[in-house]
Short mmCIF file of C-alpha atoms in Angstrom, two decimals:
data_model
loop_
_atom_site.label_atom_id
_atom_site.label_comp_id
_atom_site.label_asym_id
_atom_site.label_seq_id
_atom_site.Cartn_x
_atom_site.Cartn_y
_atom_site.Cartn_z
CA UNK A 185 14.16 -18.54 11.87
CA UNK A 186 15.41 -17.87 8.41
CA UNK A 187 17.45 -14.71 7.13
CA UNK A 188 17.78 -13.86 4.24
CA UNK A 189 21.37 -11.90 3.02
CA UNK A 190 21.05 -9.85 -0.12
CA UNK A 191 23.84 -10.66 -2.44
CA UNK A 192 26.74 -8.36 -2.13
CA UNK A 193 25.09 -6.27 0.34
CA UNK A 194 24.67 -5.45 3.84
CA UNK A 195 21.13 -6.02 5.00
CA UNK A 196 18.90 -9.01 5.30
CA UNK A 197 16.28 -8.78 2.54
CA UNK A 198 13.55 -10.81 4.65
CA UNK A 199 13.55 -13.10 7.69
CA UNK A 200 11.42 -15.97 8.15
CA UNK A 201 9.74 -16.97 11.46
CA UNK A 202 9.48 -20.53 11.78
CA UNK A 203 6.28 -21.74 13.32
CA UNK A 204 4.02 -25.08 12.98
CA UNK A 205 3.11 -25.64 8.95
CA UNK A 206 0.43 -27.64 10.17
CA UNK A 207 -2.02 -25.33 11.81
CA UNK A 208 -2.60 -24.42 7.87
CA UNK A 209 -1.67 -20.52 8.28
CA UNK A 210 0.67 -17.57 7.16
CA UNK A 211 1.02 -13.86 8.31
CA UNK A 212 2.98 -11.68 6.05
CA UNK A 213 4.88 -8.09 7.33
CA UNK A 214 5.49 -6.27 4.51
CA UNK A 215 7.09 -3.18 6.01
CA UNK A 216 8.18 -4.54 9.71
CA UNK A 217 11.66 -2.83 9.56
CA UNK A 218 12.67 0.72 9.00
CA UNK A 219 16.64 -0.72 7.82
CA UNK A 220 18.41 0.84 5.04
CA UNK A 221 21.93 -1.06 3.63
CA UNK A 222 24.99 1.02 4.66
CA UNK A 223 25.60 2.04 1.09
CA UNK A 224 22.79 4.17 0.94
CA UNK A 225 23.18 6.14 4.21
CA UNK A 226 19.57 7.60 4.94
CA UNK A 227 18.99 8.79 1.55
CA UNK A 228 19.36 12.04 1.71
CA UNK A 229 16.75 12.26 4.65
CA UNK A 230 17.38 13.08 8.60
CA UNK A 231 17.19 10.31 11.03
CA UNK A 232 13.79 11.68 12.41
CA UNK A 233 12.35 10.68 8.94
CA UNK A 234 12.64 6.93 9.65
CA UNK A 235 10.61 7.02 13.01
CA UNK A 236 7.78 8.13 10.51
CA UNK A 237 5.33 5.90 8.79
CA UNK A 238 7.00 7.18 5.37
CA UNK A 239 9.86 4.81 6.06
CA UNK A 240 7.98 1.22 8.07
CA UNK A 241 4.66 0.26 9.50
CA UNK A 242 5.13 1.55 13.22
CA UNK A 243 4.43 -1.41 15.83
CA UNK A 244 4.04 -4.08 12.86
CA UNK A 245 7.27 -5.68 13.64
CA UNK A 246 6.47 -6.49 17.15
CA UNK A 247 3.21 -7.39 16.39
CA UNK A 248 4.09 -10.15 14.03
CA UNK A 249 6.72 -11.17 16.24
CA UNK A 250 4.69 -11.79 19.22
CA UNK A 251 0.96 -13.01 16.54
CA UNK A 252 3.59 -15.64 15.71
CA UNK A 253 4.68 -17.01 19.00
CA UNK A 254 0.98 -16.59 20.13
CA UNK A 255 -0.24 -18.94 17.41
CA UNK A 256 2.25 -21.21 16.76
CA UNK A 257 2.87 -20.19 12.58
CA UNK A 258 5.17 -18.99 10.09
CA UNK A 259 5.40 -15.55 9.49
CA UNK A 260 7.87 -13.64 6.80
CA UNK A 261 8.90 -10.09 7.89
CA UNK A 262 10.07 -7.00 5.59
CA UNK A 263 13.94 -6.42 6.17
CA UNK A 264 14.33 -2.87 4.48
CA UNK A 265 12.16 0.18 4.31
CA UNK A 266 9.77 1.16 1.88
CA UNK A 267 11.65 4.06 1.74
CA UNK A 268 14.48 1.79 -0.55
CA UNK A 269 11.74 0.25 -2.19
CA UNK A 270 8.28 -0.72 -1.78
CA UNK A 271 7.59 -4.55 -1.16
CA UNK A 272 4.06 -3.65 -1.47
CA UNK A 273 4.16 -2.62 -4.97
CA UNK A 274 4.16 -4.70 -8.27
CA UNK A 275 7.27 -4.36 -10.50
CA UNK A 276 5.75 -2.20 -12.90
CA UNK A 277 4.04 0.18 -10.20
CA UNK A 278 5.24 3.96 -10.67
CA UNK A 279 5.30 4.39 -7.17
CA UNK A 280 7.83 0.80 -6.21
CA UNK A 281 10.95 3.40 -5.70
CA UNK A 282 9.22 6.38 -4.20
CA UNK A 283 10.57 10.40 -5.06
CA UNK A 284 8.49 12.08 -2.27
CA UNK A 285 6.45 10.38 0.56
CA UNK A 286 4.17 12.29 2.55
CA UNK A 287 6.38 15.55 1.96
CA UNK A 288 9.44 14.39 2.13
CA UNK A 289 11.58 14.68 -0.51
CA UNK A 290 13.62 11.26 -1.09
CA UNK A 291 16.34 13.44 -2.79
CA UNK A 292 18.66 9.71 -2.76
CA UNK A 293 16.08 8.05 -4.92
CA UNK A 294 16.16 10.93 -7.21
CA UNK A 295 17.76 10.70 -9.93
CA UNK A 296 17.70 6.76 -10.38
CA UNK A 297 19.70 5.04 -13.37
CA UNK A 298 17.89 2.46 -14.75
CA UNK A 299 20.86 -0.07 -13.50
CA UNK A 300 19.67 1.01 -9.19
CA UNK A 301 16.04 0.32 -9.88
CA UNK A 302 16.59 -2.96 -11.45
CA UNK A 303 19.79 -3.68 -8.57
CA UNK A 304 17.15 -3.08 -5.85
CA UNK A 305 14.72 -5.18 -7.36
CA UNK A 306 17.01 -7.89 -7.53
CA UNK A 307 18.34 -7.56 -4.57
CA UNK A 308 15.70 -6.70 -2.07
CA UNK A 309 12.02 -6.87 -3.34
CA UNK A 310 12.64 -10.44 -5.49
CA UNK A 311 14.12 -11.99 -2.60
CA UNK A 312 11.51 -10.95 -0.02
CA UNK A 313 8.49 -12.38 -2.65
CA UNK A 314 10.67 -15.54 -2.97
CA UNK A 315 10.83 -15.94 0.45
CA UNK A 316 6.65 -15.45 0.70
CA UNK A 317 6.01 -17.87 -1.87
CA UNK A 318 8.01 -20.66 -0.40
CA UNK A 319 6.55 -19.87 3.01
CA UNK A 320 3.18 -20.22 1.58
CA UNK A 321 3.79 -23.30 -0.79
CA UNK A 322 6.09 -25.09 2.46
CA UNK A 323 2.78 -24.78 4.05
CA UNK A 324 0.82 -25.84 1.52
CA UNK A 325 2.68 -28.95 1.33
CA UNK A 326 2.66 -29.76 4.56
CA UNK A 327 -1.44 -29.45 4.89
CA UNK A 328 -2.60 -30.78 1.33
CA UNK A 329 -4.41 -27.35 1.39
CA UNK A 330 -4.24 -23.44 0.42
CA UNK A 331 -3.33 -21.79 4.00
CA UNK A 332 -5.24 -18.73 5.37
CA UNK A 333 -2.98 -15.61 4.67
CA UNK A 334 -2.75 -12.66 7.07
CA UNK A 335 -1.23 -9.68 6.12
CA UNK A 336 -0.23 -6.98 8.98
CA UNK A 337 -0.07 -3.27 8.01
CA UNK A 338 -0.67 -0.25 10.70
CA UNK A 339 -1.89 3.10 9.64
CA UNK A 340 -1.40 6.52 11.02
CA UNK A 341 -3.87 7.77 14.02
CA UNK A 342 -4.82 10.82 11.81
CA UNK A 343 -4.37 12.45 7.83
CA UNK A 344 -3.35 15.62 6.87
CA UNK A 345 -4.98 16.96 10.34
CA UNK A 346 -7.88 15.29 10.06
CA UNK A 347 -8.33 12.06 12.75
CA UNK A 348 -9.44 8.23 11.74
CA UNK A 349 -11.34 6.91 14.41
CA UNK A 350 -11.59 3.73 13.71
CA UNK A 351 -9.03 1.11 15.53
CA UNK A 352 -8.58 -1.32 12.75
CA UNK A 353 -9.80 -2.38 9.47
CA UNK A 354 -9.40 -5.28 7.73
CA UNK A 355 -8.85 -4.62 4.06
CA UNK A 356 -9.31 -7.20 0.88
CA UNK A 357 -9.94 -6.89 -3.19
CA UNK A 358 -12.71 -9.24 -4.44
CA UNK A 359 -11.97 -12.49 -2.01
CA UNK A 360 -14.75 -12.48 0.77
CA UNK A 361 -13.38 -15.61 2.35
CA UNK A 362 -11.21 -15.02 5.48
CA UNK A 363 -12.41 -11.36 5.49
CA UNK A 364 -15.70 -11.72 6.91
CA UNK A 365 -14.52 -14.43 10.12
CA UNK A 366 -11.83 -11.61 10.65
CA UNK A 367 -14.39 -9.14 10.51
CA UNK A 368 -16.66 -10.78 13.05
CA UNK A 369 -13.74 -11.95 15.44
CA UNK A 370 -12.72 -8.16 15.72
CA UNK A 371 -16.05 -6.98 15.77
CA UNK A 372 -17.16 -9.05 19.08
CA UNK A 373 -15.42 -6.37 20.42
CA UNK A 374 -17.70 -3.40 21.35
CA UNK A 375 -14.63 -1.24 22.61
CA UNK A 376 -13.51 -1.09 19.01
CA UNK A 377 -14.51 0.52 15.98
CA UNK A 378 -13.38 -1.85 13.22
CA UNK A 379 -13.28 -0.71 9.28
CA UNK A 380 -14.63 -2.60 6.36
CA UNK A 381 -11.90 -1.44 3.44
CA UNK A 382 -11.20 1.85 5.32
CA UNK A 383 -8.70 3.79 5.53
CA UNK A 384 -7.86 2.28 2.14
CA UNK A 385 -9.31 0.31 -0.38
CA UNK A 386 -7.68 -3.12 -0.33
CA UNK A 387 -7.39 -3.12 -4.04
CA UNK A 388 -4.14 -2.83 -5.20
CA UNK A 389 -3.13 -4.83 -8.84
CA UNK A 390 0.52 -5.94 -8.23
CA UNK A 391 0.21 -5.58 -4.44
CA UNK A 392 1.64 -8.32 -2.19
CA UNK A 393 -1.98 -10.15 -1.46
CA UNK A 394 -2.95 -10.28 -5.22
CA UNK A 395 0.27 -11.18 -6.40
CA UNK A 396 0.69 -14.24 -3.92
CA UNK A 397 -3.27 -14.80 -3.07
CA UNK A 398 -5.67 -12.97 -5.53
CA UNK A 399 -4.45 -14.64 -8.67
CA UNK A 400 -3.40 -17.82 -6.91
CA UNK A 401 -6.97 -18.41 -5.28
CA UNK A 402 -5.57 -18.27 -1.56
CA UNK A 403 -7.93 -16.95 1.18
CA UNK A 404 -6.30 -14.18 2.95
CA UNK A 405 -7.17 -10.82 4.74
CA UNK A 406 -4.85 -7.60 5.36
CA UNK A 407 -5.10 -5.98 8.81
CA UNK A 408 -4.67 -2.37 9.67
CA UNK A 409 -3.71 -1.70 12.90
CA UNK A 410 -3.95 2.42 14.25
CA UNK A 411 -0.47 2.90 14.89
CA UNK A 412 -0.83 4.66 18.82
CA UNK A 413 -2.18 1.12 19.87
CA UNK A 414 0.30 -0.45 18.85
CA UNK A 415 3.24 2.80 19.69
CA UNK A 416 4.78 0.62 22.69
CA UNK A 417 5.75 -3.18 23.93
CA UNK A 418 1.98 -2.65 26.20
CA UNK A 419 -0.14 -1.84 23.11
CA UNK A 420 1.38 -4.66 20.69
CA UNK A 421 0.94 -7.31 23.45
CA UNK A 422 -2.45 -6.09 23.96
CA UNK A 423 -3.02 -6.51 19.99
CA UNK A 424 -1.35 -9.99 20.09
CA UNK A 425 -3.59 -11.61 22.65
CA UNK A 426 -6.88 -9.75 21.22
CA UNK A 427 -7.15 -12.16 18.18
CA UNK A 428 -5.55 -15.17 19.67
CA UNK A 429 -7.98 -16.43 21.61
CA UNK A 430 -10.12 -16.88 18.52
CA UNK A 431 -7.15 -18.05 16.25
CA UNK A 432 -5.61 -20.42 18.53
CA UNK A 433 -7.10 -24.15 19.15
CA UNK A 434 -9.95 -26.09 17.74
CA UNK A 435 -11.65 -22.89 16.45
CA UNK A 436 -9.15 -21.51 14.83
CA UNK A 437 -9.04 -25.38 12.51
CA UNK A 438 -13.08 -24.89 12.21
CA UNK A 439 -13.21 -21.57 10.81
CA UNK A 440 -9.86 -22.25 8.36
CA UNK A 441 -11.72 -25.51 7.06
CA UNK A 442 -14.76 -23.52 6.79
CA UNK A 443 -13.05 -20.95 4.73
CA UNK A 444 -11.16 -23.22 2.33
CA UNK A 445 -14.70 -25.22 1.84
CA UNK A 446 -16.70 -21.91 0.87
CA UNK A 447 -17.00 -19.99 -2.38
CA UNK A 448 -15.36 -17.07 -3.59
CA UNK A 449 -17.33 -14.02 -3.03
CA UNK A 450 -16.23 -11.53 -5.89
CA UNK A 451 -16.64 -8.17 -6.81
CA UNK A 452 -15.05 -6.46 -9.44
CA UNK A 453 -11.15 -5.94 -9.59
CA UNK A 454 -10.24 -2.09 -8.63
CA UNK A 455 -8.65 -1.60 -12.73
CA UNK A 456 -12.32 -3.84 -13.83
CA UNK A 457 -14.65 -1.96 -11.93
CA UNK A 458 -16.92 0.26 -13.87
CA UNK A 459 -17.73 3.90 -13.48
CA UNK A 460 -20.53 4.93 -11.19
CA UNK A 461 -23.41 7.26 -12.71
CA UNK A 462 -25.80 8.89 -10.02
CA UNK A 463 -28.23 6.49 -8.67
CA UNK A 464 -25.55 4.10 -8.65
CA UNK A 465 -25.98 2.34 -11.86
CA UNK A 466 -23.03 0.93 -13.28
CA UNK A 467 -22.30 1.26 -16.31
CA UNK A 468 -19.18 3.02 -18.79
CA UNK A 469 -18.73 6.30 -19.53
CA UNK A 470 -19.64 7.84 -22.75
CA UNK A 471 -17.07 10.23 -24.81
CA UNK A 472 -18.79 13.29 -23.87
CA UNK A 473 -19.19 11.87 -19.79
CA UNK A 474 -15.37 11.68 -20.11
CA UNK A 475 -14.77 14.61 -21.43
CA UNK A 476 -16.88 16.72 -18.70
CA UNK A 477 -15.31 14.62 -15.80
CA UNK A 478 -11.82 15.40 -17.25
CA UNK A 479 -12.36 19.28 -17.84
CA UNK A 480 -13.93 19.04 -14.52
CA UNK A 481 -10.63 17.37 -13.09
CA UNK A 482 -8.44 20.10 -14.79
CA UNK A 483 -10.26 22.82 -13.27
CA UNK A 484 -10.28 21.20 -9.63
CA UNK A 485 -6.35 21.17 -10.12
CA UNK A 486 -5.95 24.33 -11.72
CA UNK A 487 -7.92 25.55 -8.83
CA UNK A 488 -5.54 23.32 -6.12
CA UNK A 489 -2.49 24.78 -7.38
CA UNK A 490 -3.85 28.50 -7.36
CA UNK A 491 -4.98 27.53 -3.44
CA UNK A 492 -1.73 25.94 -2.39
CA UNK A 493 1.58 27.78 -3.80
CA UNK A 494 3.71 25.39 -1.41
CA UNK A 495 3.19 22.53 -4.04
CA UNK A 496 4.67 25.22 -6.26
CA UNK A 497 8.36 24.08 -4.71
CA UNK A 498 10.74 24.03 -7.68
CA UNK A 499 13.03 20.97 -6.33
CA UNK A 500 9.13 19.06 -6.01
CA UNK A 501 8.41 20.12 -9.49
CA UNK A 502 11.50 18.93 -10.86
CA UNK A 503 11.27 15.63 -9.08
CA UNK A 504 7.60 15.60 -10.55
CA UNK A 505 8.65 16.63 -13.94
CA UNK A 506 6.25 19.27 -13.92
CA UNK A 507 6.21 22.82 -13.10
CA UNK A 508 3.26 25.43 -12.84
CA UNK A 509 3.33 26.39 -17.17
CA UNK A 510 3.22 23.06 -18.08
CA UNK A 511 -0.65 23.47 -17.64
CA UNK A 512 -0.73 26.61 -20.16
CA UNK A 513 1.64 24.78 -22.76
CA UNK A 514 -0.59 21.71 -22.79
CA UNK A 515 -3.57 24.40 -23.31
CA UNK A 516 -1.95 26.04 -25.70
CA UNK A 517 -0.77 23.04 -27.39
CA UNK A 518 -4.42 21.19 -27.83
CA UNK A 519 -5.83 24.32 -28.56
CA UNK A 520 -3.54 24.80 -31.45
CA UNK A 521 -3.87 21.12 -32.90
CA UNK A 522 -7.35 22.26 -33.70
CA UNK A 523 -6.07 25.38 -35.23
CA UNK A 524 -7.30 27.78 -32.75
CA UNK A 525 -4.14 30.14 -31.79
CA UNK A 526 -4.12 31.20 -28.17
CA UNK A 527 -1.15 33.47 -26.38
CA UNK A 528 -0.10 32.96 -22.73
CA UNK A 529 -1.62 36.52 -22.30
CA UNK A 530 -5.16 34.79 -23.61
CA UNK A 531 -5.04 31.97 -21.50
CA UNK A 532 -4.57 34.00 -18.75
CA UNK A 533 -7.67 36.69 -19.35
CA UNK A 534 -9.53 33.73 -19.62
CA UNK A 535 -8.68 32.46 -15.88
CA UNK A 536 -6.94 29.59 -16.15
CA UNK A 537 -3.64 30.31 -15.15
CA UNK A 538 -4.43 33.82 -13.58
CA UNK A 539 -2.63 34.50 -10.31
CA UNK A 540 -0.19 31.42 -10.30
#
């Protein structure tokens, strides 16, 4: 077992389970821990906050812990929470340092000099890729061969009210490979209801898998897990010995060659895919398609604001950078770069800002 210390800092930015290099395989924990470095305290939030999915991926930690054991590989856990920054995030993603999560408002990420961002960059999400990449090369080495990557995520048992009902999904971009095995292993089964790129879309440019397996040409899958199965010591054991038997032994060596043998089955990256038209054709939008589906957009939001005032929260619209006239400025400001004057008092006779 590896740690790994950040430099001048409190907290282990990743640890490293040893396991066999041999057996040609690699599970990955993103957000396993729930940890914040002293320095930071809880970031403005109360300690309930980091029991929540906002801050880890509930029962992941265990789960790798005990997948590991079980099969005999390497596995690199997470040693912060997403809440400090998200591992799961390219560099350049918006979202890497996160203002508000699920309602909470992260009021110690807000406001962030330019100097924190890049210091927790350095010091927690570089080190934790680092530490991927050699796992995965180390085993690479050792075999002569790309190694089957297995990311572990869990996902909450239901979204703003409304339940998932599936157990699981196994998520992936536009590399078939290891997906469909996983798929089928999960799906023999008949007690559970397994997902196919549900809840999510396992797209992500600058995500962990297509930073260290998309681009690279690495085989991999991402598991979701429904975080009540996996709540308590009894549901992550149960989880750990459900895809062992399969994983474990001769079979687990048959299906790996098989997927380092077969083809790449692609289909479109999420930021190359192409609009859909009804009917399903695919094919690019026109100026005036754009233009419709935009007005349509502003209207749907004009119409979500007027329908939920609580967004209307002026500490959330000054962490946004946006507050309820921006909408009517930005109106008023296109309208007048085609030199048509409108008043406040216009725009709001003609509905769009009426009652906010």
């Amino acid at each position: 077992m590896t740690n790994g210390n950040s430099l001048m800092d409190d907290l282990q930015s990743f640890e490293i389970l040893s396991g066999k290099h041999d057996k040609g395989m690699v599970i990955l924990a993103d957000h396993a821990m729930n940890r914040l470095p002293a320095r930071y305290g809880r970031l403005g939030l109360p300690d309930a906050a980091f029991a929540r999915h906002i801050a880890y991926d509930i029962g992941i930690e265990g789960l790798t812990r005990q997948l590991s054991a079980r099969l005999g590989v390497p596995a690199v856990l997470g040693g912060f929470s997403r809440l400090l920054i998200d591992p799961n995030r390219g560099e350049d993603d918006p979202t890497l340092i996160m203002k508000i999560s699920d309602g909470a408002v992260i009021s110690g990420n807000h406001p962030i000099t330019p100097q924190e961002w890049d210091y927790r960059v350095e010091t927690f999400h570089r080190p934790y890729h680092h530490a991927v990449a050699t796992t995965i090369d180390s085993v690479a080495i050792a075999t002569g061969r790309a190694p089957l990557v297995l990311s572990l995520h869990s996902f909450t048992p239901a979204w703003k009210g409304i339940p998932r009902p599936r157990h699981a999904a196994v998520l992936w971009d536009s590399d078939h490979r290891a997906v469909g095995p996983l798929l089928d292993m999960l799906r023999a089964d008949p007690d559970l209801a397994v997902g196919d790129n549900e809840p999510y879309d396992g797209a992500l440019k600058g995500d962990t898998m297509y930073r260290h397996c998309m681009i690279t040409g690495i085989p991999h899958a991402l598991l979701e897990v429904r975080q009540d199965l996996i709540g308590d010591q009894t549901g992550i054991s149960a989880w750990a010995e459900r895809p062992g038997a399969d994983l474990c032994g001769d079979e687990c060596r048959s299906r790996l060659a098989r997927i380092r043998r077969s083809p790449v089955t692609h289909r479109p990256l999420l930021n190359e895919r192409p609009h859909l038209t009804k009917g399903s054709e695919m094919t690019a939008l026109n100026k005036e398609q754009q233009t419709e589906f935009e007005a349509a957009a502003f209207r749907r939001l004009v119409a979500h604001l007027r329908e939920r005032s609580d967004v209307q929260n002026i500490d959330l619209m000054n962490l946004a950078g946006f507050c309820r006239n921006c909408l009517s400025n930005w109106y008023r400001e296109a309208a007048e770069a085609e030199g048509v004057a409108v008043t406040v008092g216009r725009i709001a006779r003609d509905g769009l800002w009426h009652a906010l």
